[in-house]
XYZ file of C-alpha atoms in Angstrom:
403
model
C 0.000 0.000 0.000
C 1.224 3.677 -0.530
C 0.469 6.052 1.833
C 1.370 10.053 1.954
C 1.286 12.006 4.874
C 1.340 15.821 4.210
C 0.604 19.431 5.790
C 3.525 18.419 8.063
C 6.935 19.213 9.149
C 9.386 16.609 8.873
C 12.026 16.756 12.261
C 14.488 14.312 13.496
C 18.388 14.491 14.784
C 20.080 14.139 11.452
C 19.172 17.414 9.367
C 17.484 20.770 9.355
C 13.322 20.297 9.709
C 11.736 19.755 6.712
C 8.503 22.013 6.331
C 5.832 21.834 3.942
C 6.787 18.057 3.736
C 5.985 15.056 2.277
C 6.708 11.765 3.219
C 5.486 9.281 0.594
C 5.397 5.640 2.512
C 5.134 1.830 0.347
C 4.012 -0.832 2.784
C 6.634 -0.839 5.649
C 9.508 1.754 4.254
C 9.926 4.826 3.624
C 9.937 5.939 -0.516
C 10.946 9.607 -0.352
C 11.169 12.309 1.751
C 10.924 15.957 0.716
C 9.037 19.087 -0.543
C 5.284 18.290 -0.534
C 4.392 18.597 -4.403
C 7.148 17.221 -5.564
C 6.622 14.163 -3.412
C 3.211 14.270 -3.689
C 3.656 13.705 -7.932
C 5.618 11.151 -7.409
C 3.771 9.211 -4.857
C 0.033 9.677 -6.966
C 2.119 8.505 -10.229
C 3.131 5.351 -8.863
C -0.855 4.432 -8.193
C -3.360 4.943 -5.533
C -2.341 6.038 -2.614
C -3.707 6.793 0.397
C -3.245 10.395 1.924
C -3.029 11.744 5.560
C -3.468 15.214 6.186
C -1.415 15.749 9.258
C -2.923 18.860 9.649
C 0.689 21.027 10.355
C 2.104 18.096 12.896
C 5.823 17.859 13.593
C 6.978 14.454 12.283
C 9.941 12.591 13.763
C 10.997 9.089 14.814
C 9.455 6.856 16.908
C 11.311 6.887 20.230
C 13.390 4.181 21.469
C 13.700 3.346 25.491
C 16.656 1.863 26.203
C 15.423 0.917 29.808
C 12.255 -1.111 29.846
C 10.934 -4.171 31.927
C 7.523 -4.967 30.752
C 7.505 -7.726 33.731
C 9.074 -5.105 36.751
C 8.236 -6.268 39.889
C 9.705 -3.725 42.902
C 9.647 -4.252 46.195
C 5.879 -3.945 47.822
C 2.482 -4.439 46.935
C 2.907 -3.690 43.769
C 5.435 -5.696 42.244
C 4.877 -8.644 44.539
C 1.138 -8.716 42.323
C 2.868 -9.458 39.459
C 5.558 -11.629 40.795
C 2.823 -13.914 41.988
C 1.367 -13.741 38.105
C 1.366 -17.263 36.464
C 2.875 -17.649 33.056
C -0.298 -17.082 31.187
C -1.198 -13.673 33.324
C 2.485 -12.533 33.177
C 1.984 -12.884 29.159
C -1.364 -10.837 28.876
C 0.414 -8.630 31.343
C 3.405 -8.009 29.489
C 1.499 -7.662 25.964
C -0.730 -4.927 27.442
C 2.299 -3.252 28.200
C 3.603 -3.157 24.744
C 0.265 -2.142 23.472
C 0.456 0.643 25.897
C 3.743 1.312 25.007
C 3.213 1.847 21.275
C 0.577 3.922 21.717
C 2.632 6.204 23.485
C 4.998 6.604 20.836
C 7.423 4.437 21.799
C 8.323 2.305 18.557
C 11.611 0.566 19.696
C 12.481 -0.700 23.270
C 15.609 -2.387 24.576
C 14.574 -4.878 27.249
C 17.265 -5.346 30.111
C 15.699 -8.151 32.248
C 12.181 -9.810 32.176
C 11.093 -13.061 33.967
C 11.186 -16.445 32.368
C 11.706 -15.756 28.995
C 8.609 -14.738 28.423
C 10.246 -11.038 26.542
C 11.057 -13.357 23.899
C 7.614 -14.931 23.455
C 6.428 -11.504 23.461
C 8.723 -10.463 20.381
C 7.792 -13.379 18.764
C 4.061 -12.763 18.944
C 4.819 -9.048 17.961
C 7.078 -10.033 15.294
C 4.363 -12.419 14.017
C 1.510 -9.719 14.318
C -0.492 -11.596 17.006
C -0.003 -8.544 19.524
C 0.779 -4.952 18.908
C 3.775 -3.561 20.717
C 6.995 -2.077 19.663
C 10.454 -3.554 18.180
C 11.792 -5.434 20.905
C 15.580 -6.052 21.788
C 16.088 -8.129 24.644
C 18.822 -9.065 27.144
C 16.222 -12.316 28.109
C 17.441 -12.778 31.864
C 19.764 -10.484 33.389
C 23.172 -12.526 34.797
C 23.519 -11.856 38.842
C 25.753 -13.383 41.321
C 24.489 -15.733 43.839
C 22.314 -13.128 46.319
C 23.335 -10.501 43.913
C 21.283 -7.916 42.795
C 18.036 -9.024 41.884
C 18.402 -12.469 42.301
C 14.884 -12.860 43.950
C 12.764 -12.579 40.509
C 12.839 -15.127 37.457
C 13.782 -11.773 35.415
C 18.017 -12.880 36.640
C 20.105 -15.678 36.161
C 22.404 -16.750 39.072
C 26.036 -17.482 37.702
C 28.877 -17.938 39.915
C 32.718 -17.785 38.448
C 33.991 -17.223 34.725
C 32.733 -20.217 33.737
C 29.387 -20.250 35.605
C 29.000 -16.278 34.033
C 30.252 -17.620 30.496
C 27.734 -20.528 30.698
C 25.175 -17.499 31.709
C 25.984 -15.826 28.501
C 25.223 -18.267 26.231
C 22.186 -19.659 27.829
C 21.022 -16.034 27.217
C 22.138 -16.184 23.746
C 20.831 -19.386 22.816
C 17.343 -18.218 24.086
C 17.056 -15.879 21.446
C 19.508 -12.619 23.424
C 20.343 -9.745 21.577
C 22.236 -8.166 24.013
C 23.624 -9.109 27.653
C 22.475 -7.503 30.927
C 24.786 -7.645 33.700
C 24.235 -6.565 37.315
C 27.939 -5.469 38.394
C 27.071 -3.909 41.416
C 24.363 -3.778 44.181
C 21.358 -1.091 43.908
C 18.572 0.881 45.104
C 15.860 -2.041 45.361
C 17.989 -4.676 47.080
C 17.462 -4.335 50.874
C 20.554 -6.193 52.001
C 23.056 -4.433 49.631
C 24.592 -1.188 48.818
C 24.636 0.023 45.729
C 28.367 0.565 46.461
C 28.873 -3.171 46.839
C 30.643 -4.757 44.135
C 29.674 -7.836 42.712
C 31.636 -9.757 40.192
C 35.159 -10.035 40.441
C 36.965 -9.345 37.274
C 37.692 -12.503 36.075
C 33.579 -12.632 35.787
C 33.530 -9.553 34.151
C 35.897 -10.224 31.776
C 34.158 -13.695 31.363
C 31.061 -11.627 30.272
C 32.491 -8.992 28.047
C 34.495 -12.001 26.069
C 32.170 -14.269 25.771
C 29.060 -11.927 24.434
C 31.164 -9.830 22.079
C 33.034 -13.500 20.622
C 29.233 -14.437 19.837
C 28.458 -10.296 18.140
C 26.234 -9.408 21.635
C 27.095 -5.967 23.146
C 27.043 -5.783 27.308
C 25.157 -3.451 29.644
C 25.373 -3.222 32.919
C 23.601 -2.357 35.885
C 26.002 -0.361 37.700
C 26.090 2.340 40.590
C 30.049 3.467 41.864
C 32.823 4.840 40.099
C 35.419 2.085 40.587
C 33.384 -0.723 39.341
C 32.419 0.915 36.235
C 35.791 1.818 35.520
C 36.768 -1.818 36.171
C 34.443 -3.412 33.031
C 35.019 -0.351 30.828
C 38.074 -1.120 30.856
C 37.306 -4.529 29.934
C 35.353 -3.506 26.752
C 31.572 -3.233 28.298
C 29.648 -1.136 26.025
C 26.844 0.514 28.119
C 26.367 1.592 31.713
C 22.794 1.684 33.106
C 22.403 4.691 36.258
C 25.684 5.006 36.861
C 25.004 6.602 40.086
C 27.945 7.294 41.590
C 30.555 8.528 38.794
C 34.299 10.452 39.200
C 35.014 12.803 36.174
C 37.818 10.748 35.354
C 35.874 7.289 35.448
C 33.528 9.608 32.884
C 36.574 10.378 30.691
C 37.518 6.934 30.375
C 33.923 5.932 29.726
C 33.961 8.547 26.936
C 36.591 7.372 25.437
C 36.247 4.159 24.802
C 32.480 4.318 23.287
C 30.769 3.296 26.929
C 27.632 4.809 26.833
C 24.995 6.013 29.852
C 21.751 5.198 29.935
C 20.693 7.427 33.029
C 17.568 6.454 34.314
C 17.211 9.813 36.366
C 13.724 8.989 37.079
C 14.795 6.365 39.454
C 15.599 8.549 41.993
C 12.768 11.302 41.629
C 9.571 9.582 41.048
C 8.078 9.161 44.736
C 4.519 9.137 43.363
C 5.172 5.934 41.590
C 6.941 4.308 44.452
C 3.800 5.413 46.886
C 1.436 4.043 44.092
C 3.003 0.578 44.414
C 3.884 0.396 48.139
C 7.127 0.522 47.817
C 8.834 -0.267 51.622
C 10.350 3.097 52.892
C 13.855 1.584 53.352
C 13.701 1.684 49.348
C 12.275 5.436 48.981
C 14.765 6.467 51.315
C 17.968 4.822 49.732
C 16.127 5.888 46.005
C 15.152 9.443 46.415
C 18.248 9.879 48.829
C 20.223 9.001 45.828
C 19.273 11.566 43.645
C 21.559 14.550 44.275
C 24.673 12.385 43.903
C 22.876 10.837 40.762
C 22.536 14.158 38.986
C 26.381 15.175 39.634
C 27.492 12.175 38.169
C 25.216 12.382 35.250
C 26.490 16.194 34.823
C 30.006 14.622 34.829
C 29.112 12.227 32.153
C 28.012 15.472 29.760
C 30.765 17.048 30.244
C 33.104 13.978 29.219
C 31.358 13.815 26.296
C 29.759 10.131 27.050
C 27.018 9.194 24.553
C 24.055 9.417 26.616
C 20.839 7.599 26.048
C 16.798 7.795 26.816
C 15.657 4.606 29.164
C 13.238 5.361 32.012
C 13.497 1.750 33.712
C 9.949 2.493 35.216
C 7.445 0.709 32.707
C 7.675 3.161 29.572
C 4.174 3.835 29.298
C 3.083 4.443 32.926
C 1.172 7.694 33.749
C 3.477 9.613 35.605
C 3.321 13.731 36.237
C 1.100 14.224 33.730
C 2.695 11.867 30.629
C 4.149 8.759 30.311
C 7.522 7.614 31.705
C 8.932 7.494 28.581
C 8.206 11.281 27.776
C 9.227 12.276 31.350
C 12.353 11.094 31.580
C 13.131 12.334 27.848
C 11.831 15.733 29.900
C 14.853 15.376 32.782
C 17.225 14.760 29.807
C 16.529 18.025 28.155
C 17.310 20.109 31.032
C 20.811 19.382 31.128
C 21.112 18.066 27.416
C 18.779 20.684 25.297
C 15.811 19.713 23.220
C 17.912 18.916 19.928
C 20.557 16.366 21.747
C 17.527 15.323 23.919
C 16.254 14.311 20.465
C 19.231 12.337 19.255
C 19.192 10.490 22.702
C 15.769 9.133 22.242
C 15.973 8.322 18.604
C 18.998 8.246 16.599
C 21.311 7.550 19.400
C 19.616 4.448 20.720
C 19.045 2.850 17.546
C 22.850 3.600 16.737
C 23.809 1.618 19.773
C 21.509 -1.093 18.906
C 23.362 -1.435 15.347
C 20.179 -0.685 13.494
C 20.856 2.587 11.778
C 20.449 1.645 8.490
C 16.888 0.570 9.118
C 15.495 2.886 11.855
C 16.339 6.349 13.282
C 15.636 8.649 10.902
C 13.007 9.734 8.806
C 14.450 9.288 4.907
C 14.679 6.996 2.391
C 14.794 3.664 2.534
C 13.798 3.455 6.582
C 11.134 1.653 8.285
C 8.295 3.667 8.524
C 8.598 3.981 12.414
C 6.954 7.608 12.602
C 4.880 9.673 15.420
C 3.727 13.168 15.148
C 2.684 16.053 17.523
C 1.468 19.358 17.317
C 4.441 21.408 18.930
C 8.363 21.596 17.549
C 10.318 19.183 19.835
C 12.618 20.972 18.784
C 11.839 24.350 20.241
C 10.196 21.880 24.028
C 10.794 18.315 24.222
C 7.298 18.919 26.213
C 6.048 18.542 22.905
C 6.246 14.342 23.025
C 3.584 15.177 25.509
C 1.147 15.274 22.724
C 2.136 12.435 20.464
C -1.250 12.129 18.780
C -0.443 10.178 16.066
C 1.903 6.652 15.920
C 2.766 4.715 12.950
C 5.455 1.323 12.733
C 6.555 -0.122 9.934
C 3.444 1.643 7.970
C 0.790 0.591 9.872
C -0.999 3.341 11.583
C -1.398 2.247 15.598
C -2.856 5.392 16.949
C -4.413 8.419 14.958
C -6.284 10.718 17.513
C -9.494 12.325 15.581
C -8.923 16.433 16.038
């Protein structure tokens, strides 16, 4: 099918906005991007098509959130609800939440731990177009120590020693993995840790890094003080999820060797979301107590230069001070990054990382058709994702809000 969408204004992180645009879609790909008539002629002499009015949106990319567990399960009422799910209500569970997800604009997400496998059932069923969600990369189970963090939940693997961690690798892997999520350090939701406490030794680490980058896997890993994460990026690990506790010079090195941040501010600001799901007060405290630290080091990792990426690591559709998670945390990006590099770090720099530029990122030639629009510039208020109105992936339209 071709489809046009016009009376728009074409934005993402690779070019000047397009105005007056047209972007002239055949089944799941983009045909052409450009000037409206021009695009228009060509689109109406190829045969029918089917046109959109977008009546003056701003269209970019679909977001990507590079922090998502569609299975989370914190500490309290809450999350102990869905830990006591059985597989069947953990699966209509989890598909809701890529439905939900979509619909919020969200067209890619990178999945860094979800219980039992059931992620990959999930992208399967998505894949296969028997449930609507976005493009899912998974990590499958993330690898812990024995009593590491977040070894209570089926979403972690227990691996003890290079071999035991290597083993844990390529279990991942030959569940269907396309990354590896490590858990190098303790955190904010394990009561009996710090998230100062180390927890692999480097042997283990180096078993990790090795063993997923022999088989083409990147790493990530959860990770809170300074001289941890300076410990596996030296070892080659490719991503660093909160990073907590950083040292400008732990920052530099990260920098420089390609190890990029994935922030997760929200983690230690969202109160409301704890108190929604009962989370124990030992865990608010240690979480919202974290926070000032958190934003220092993240300030440190802008002004290494680290590559810095959207993931909100609550569920990236849940309603939270007045949007979505997703959108939020995109929101506590921008006021240290800008709008235009908070744009790049929830689009083009994600799917970069993921290896899937040639496919997704961007809106021009030859892309999937992975495409939301809004009614503000995100470029002039990343506020603006706040009214995604209209969602489209891989050409098929998910959400279209009637005006």
């Amino acid at each position: 099918m071709n489809q046009l969408l016009g009376n728009c204004t074409v934005v993402d992180a690779r070019a000047l906005p397009v105005k007056d645009a047209g972007v002239w879609i055949t089944g799941d790909r983009i045909t052409a991007v450009g000037p409206y008539g021009e695009i228009a002629s060509r689109a109406r002499a190829a045969g029918p098509v089917v046109e959109r009015d977008m009546g003056g949106a701003f269209v970019t990319p679909g977001l990507a959130n590079m922090h998502t567990h569609f299975s989370l399960s914190l500490p309290g009422g809450g999350g102990n609800a869905v830990k006591d799910m059985g597989p069947h209500d953990l699966a209509l569970y989890m598909a809701d939440g890529a439905r939900r997800t979509l619909d919020c604009g969200v067209t890619t997400v990178r999945n860094v731990a979800e219980k039992d496998h059931a992620d990959f059932a999930l992208r399967r069923a998505i894949n296969a177009g028997r449930a609507v969600g976005p493009r899912m990369y998974t990590a499958g189970r993330a690898l812990v120590c024995t009593g590491g963090h977040g070894h209570e939940s089926g979403d972690t693997m227990e691996c003890d020693g290079p071999v035991g961690f290597r083993h844990g690798v390529r279990s991942q892997i030959k569940a269907g993995a396309d990354l590896i999520k490590v858990m190098i350090s303790g955190g904010l939701a394990g009561e009996h840790e710090a998230i100062s406490t180390p927890q692999l030794f480097a042997d283990e680490m180096a078993a990790v890094i090795e063993t997923a980058h022999a088989w083409g896997r990147k790493v990530t890993a959860h990770a809170g003080p300074a001289e941890v994460i300076g410990a596996a990026v030296e070892l080659g690990l490719d991503c660093v999820e909160h990073g907590y506790q950083l040292t400008p010079q732990v920052a530099a090195r990260m920098a420089e060797k390609g190890t990029a941040l994935v922030p997760t501010l929200l983690v230690t600001r969202c109160k409301e979301f704890f108190d929604e799901l009962g989370v124990p007060e030992w865990m608010q405290c240690r979480s919202l107590g974290a926070g000032p630290r958190h934003i220092e080091s993240f300030q440190m990792a802008l002004e290494a230069g680290v590559e810095i990426l959207l993931g909100s690591d609550m569920p990236p559709f849940w309603s939270f001070e007045g949007t979505n998670a997703t959108v939020r945390e995109l929101e506590n990006l921008a006021e240290h990054l800008g709008p235009e590099r908070a744009l790049h770090a929830g689009t083009r720099g994600p799917i970069r990382w993921l290896g899937l530029e040639k496919d997704l990122g961007t809106v021009e030639e030859g892309k999937y058709a992975d495409l939301i629009a809004m009614d503000a510039d995100p470029l002039d208020d990343t506020s603006a994702f706040r009214g995604v109105r209209f969602v489209m992936k891989g050409g098929v339209v998910s959400r279209e809000d009637q005006r």
